[in-house]
PDB file of C-alpha atoms in Angstrom:
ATOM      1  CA  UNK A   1      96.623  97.533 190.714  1.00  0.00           C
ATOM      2  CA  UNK A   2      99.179  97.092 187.841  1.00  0.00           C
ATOM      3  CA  UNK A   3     102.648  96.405 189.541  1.00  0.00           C
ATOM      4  CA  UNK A   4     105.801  94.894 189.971  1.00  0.00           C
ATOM      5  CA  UNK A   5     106.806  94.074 192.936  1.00  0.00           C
ATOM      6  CA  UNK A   6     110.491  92.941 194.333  1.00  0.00           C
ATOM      7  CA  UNK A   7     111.707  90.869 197.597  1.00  0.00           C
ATOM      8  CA  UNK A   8     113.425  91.421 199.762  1.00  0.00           C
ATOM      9  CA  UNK A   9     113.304  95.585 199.543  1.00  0.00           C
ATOM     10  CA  UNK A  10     116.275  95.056 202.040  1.00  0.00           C
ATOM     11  CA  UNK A  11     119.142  92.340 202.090  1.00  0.00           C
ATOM     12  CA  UNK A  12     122.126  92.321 204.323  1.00  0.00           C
ATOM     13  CA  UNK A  13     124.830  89.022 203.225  1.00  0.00           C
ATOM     14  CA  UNK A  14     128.174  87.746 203.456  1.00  0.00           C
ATOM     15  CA  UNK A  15     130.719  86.866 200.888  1.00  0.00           C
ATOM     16  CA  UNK A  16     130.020  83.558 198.721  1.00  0.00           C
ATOM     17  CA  UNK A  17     126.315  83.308 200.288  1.00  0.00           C
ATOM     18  CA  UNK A  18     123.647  82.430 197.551  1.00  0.00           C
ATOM     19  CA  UNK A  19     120.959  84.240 197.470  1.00  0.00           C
ATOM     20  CA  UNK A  20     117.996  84.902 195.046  1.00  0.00           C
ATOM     21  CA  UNK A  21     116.107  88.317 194.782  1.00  0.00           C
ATOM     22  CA  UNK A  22     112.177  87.664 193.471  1.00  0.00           C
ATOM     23  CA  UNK A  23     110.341  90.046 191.050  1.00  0.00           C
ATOM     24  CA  UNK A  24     106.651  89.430 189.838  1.00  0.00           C
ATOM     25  CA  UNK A  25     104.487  91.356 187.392  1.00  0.00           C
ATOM     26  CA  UNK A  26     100.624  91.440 186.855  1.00  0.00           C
ATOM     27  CA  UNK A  27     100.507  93.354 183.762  1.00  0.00           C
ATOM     28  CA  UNK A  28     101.006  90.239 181.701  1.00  0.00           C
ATOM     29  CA  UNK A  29     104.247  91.826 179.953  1.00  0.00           C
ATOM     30  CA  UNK A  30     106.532  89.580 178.239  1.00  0.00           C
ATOM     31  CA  UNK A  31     109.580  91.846 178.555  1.00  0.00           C
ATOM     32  CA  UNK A  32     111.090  91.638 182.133  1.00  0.00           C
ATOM     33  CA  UNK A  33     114.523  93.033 182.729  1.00  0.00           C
ATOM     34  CA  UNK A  34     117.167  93.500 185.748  1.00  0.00           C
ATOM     35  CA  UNK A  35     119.119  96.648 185.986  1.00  0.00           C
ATOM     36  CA  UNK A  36     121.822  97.737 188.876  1.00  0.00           C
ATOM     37  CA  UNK A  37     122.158 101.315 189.852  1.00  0.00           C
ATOM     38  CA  UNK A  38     125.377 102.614 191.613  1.00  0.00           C
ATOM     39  CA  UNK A  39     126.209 106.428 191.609  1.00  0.00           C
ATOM     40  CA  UNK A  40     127.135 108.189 189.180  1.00  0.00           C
ATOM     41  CA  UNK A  41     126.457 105.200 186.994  1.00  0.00           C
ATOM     42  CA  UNK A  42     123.251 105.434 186.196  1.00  0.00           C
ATOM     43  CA  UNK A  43     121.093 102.270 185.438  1.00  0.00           C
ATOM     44  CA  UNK A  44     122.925  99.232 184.026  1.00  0.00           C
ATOM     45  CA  UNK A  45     120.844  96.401 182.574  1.00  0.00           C
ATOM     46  CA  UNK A  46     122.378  93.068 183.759  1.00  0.00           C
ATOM     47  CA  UNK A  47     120.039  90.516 182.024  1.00  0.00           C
ATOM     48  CA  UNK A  48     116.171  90.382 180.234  1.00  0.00           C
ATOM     49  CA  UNK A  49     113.851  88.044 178.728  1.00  0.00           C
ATOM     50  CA  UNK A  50     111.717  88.649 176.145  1.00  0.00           C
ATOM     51  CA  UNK A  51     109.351  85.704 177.067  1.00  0.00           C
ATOM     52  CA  UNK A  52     109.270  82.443 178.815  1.00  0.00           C
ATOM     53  CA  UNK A  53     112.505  80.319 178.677  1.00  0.00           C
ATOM     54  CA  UNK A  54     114.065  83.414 176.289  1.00  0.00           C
ATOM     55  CA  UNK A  55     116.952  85.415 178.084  1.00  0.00           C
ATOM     56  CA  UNK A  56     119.456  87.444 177.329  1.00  0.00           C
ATOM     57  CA  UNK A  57     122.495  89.420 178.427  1.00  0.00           C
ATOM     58  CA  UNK A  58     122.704  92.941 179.182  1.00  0.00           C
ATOM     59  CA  UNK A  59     125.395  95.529 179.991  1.00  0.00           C
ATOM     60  CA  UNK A  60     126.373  93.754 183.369  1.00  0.00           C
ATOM     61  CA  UNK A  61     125.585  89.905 183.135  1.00  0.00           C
ATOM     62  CA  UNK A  62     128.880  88.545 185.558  1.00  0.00           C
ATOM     63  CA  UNK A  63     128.228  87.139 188.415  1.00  0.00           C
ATOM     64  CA  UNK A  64     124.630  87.011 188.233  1.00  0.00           C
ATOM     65  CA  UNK A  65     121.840  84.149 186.901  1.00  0.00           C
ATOM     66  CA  UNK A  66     118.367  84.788 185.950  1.00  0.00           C
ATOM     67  CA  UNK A  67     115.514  82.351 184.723  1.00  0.00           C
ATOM     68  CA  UNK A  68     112.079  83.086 183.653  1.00  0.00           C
ATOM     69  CA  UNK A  69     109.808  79.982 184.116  1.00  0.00           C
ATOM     70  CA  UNK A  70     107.185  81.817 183.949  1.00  0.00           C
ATOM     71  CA  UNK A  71     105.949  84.893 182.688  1.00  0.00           C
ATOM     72  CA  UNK A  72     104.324  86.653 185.523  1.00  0.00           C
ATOM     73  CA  UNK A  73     108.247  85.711 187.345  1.00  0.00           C
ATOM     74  CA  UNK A  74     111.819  86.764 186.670  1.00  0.00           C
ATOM     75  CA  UNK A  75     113.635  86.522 189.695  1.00  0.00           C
ATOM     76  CA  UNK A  76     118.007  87.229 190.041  1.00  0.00           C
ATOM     77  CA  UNK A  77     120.419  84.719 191.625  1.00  0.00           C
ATOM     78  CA  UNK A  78     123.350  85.432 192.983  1.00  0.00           C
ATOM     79  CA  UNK A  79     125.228  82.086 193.208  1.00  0.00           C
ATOM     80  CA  UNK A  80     128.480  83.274 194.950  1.00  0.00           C
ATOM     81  CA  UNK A  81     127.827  87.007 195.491  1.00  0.00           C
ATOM     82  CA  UNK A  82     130.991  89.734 196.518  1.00  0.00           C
ATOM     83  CA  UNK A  83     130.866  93.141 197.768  1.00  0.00           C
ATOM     84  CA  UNK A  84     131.260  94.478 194.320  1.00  0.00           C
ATOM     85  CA  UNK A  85     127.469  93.156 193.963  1.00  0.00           C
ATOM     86  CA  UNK A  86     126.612  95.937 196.617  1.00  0.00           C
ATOM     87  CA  UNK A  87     123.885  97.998 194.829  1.00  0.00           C
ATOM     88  CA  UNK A  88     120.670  99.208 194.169  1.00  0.00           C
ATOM     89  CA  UNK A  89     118.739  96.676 192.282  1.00  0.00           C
ATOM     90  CA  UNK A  90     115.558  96.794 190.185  1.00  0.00           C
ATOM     91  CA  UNK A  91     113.576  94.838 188.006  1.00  0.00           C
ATOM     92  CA  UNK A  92     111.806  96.490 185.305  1.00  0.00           C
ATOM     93  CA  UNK A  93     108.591  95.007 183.060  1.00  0.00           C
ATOM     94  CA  UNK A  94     107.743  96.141 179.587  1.00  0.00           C
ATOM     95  CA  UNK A  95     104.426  96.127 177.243  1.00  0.00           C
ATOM     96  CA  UNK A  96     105.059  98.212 174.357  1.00  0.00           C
ATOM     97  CA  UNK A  97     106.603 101.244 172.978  1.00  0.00           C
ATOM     98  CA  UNK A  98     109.254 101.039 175.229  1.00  0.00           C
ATOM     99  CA  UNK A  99     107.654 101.934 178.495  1.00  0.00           C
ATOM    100  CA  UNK A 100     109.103  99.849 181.097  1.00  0.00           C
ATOM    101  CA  UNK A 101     107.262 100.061 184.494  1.00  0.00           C
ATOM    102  CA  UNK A 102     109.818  99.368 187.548  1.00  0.00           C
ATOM    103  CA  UNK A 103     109.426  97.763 191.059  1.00  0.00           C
ATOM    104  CA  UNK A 104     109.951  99.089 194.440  1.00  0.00           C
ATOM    105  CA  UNK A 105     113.880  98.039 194.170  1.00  0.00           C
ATOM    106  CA  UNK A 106     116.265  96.462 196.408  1.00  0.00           C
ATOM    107  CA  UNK A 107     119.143  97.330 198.183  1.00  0.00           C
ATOM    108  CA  UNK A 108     121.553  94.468 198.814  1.00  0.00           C
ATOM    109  CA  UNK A 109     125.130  94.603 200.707  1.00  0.00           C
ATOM    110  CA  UNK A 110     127.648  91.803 200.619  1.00  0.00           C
ATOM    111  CA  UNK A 111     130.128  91.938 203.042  1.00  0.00           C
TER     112      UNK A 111
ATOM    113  CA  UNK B   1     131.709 102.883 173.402  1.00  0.00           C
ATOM    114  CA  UNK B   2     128.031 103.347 173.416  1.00  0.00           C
ATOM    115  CA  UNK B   3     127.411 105.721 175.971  1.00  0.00           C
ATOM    116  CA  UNK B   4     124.573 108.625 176.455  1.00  0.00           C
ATOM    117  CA  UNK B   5     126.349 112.100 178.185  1.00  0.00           C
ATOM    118  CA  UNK B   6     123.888 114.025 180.384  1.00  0.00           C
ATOM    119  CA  UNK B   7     124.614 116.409 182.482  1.00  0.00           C
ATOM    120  CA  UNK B   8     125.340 115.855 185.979  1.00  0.00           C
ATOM    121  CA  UNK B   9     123.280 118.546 187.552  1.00  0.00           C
ATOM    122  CA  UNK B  10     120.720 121.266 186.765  1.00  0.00           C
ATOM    123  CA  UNK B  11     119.331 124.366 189.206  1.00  0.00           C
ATOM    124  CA  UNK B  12     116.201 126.266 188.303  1.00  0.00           C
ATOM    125  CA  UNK B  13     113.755 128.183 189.668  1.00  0.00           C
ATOM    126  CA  UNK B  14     110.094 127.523 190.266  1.00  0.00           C
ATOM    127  CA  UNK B  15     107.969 128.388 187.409  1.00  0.00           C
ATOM    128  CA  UNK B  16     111.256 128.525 184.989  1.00  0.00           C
ATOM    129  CA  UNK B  17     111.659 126.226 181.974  1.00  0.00           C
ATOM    130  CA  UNK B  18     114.713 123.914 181.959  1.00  0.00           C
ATOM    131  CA  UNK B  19     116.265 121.803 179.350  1.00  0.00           C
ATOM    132  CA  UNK B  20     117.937 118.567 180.218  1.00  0.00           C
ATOM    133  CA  UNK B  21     120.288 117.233 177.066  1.00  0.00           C
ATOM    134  CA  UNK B  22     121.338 114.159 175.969  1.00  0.00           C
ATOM    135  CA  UNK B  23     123.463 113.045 173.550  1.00  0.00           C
ATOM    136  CA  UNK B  24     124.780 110.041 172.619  1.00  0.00           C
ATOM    137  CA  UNK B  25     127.937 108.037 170.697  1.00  0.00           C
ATOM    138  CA  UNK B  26     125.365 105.181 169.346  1.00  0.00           C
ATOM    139  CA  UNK B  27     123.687 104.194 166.571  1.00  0.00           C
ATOM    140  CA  UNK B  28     120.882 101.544 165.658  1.00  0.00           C
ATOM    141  CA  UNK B  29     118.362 102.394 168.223  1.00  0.00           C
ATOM    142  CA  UNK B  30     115.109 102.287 168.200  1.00  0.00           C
ATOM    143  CA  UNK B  31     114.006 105.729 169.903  1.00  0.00           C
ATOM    144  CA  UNK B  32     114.843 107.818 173.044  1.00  0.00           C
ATOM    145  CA  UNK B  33     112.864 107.669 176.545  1.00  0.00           C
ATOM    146  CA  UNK B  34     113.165 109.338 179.758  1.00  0.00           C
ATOM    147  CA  UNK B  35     112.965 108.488 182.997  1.00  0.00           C
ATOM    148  CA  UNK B  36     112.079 110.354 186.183  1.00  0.00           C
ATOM    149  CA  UNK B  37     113.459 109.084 189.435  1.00  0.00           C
ATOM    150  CA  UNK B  38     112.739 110.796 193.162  1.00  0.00           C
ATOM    151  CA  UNK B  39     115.248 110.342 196.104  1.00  0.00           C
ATOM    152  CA  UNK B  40     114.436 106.633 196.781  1.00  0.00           C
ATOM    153  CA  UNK B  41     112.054 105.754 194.522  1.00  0.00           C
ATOM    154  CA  UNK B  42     112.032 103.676 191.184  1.00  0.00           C
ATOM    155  CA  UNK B  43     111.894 105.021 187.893  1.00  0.00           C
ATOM    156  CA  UNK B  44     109.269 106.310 186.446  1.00  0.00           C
ATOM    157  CA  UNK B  45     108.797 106.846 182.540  1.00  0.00           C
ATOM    158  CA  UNK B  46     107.916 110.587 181.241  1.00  0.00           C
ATOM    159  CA  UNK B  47     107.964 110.096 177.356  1.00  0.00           C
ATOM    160  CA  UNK B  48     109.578 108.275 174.089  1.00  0.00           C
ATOM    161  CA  UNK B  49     111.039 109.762 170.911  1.00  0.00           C
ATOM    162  CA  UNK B  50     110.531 106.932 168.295  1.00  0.00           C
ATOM    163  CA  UNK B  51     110.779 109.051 165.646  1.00  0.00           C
ATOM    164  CA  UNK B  52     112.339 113.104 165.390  1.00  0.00           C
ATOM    165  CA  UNK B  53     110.959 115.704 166.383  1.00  0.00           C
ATOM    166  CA  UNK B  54     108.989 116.977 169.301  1.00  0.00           C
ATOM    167  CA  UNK B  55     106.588 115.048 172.179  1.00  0.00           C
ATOM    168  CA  UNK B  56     104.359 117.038 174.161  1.00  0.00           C
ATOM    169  CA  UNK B  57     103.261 115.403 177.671  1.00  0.00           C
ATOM    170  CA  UNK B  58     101.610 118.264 179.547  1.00  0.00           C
ATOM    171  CA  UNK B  59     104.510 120.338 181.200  1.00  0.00           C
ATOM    172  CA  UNK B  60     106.851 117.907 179.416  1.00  0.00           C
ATOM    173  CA  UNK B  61     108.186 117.402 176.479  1.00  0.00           C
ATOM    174  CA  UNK B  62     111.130 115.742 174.977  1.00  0.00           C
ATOM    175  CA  UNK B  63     112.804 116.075 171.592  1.00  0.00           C
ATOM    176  CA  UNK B  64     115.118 113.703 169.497  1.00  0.00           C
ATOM    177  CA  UNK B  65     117.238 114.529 166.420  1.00  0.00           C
ATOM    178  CA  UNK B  66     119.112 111.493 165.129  1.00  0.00           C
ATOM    179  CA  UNK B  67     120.919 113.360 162.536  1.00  0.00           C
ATOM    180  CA  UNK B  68     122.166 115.774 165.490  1.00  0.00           C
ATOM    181  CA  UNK B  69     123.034 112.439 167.436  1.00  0.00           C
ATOM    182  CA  UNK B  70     120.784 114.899 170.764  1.00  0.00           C
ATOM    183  CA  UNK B  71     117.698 114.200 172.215  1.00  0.00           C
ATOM    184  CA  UNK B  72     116.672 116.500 175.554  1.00  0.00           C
ATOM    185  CA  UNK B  73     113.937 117.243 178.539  1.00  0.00           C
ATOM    186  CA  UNK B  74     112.041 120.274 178.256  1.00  0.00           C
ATOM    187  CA  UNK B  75     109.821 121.111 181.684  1.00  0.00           C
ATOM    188  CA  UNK B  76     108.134 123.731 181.808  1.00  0.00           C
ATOM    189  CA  UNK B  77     106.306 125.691 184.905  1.00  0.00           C
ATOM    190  CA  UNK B  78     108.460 123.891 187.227  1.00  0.00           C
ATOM    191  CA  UNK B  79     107.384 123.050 190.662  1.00  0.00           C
ATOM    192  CA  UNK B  80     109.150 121.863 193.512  1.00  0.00           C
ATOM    193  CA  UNK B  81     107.666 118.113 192.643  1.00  0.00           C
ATOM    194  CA  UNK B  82     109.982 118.145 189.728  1.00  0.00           C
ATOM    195  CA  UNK B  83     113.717 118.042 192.198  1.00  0.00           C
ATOM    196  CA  UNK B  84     114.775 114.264 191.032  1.00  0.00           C
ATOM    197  CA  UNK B  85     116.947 112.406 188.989  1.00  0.00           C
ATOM    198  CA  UNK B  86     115.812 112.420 185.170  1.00  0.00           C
ATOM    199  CA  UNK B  87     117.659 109.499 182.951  1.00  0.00           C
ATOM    200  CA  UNK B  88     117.705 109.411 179.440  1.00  0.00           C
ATOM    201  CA  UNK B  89     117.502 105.587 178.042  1.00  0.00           C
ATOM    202  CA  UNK B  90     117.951 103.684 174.212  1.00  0.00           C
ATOM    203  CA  UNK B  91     116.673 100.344 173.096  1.00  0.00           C
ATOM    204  CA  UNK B  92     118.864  98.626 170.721  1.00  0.00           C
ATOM    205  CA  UNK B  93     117.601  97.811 167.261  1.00  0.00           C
ATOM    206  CA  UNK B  94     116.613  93.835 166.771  1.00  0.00           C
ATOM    207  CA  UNK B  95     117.086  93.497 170.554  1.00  0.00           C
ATOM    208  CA  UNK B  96     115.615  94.720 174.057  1.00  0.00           C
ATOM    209  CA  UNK B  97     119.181  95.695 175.409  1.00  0.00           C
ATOM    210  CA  UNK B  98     118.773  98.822 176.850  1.00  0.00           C
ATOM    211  CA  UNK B  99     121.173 101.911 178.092  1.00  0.00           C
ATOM    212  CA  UNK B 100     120.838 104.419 180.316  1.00  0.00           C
ATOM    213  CA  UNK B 101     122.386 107.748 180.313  1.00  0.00           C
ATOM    214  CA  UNK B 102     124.341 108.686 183.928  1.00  0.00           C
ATOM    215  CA  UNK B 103     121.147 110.925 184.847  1.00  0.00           C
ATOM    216  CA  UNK B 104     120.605 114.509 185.555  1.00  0.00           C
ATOM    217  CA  UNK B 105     120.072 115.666 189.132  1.00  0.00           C
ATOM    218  CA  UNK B 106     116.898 119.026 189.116  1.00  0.00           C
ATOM    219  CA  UNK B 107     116.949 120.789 191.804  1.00  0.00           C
ATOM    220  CA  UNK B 108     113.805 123.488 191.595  1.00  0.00           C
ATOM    221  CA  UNK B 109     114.633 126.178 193.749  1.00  0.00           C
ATOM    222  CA  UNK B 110     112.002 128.032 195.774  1.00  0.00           C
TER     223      UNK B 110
END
């Protein structure tokens, strides 16, 4: 089944804790992208890659890392998160004609 | 700024036709695509505008006029499935930064 797929779905942290949220595709895309949603806010984009090793910034990139080692992988760091990271996150992966296809998501508090 | 207005909430009936707008202070995009999203759930994508004029996805279909600077939602026979959150998105030309509009909450009354 084509999907993308996100972990933890669930993450409860503390102030200045790293902390790295996974995201794998098996559609073979070479777009992946992050995106934050808060209300009223709508989706935000905080970083993408348009292949292996190729990243770039989005709408939101403070405070957060990305890498993209492979291309099946993207997964988001949080080096030194704060509670202004507290969000709905979800990583997105794209074939063509602007279809992106979007995981599961992952709701993260920093306290 | 760049920025794509929606509004923030529409009501309709079951079996009614709704429109959801968009319209947007940007220029140098690619196309126009829309996203559905249920309470809890991810996005899901309904349709793309890459060039004006009208898109016809079953009950859907979704219109963009870049002259107009307006793209919108059109569902027809709605059903109760439709209540969600429906976002309107651009891709930047030469890039794949993207924007999302602030999304439009449906509520289909029984």
């Amino acid at each position: 089944e084509a999907q993308v797929t996100q972990n933890p779905r669930y993450l409860i942290t503390v102030t200045g804790k790293k902390l790295t949220v996974t995201c794998s595709q098996n559609m073979n895309h070479e777009y992946m992208s992050w995106y934050r949603q808060d209300p009223g806010l709508g989706l935000r984009q905080i970083y993408y890659s348009m292949n292996v090793e190729v990243t770039d910034k989005g709408d939101v990139p403070e405070g957060y890392k990305v890498s993209r080692k492979e291309k099946r992988n993207f997964p988001l760091i949080l080096e030194s998160p704060s509670p202004n990271q507290t969000s709905l996150y979800f990583c997105a992966s794209g074939g063509g004609a602007d279809t992106q296809y979007f995981g599961p998501g992952t709701r993260l508090t920093v306290l | 700024g760049q920025s794509l207005e929606q509004p923030s909430e529409v009501t309709a009936v079951e079996g009614a036709i709704v429109q959801i707008n968009c319209t947007y202070q940007t220029s140098g995009f690619y196309g126009l695509s829309w996203y559905q999203q249920h309470d809890g759930g991810a996005p899901t994508f309904l349709s793309y505008n890459g060039l004006d004029g009208l898109e016809e996805t079953g009950r859907f279909s979704s219109f963009l006029s870049r002259s107009d600077s307006y793209g919108y939602l059109l569902l027809q026979e709605l059903q109760m499935k439709d209540s969600a959150s429906y976002f309107c998105a651009v891709r930047f030309s030469g890039t794949y930064k993207y924007i999302f509009g602030t999304g439009t909450r449906l509520k289909v009354l029984a």
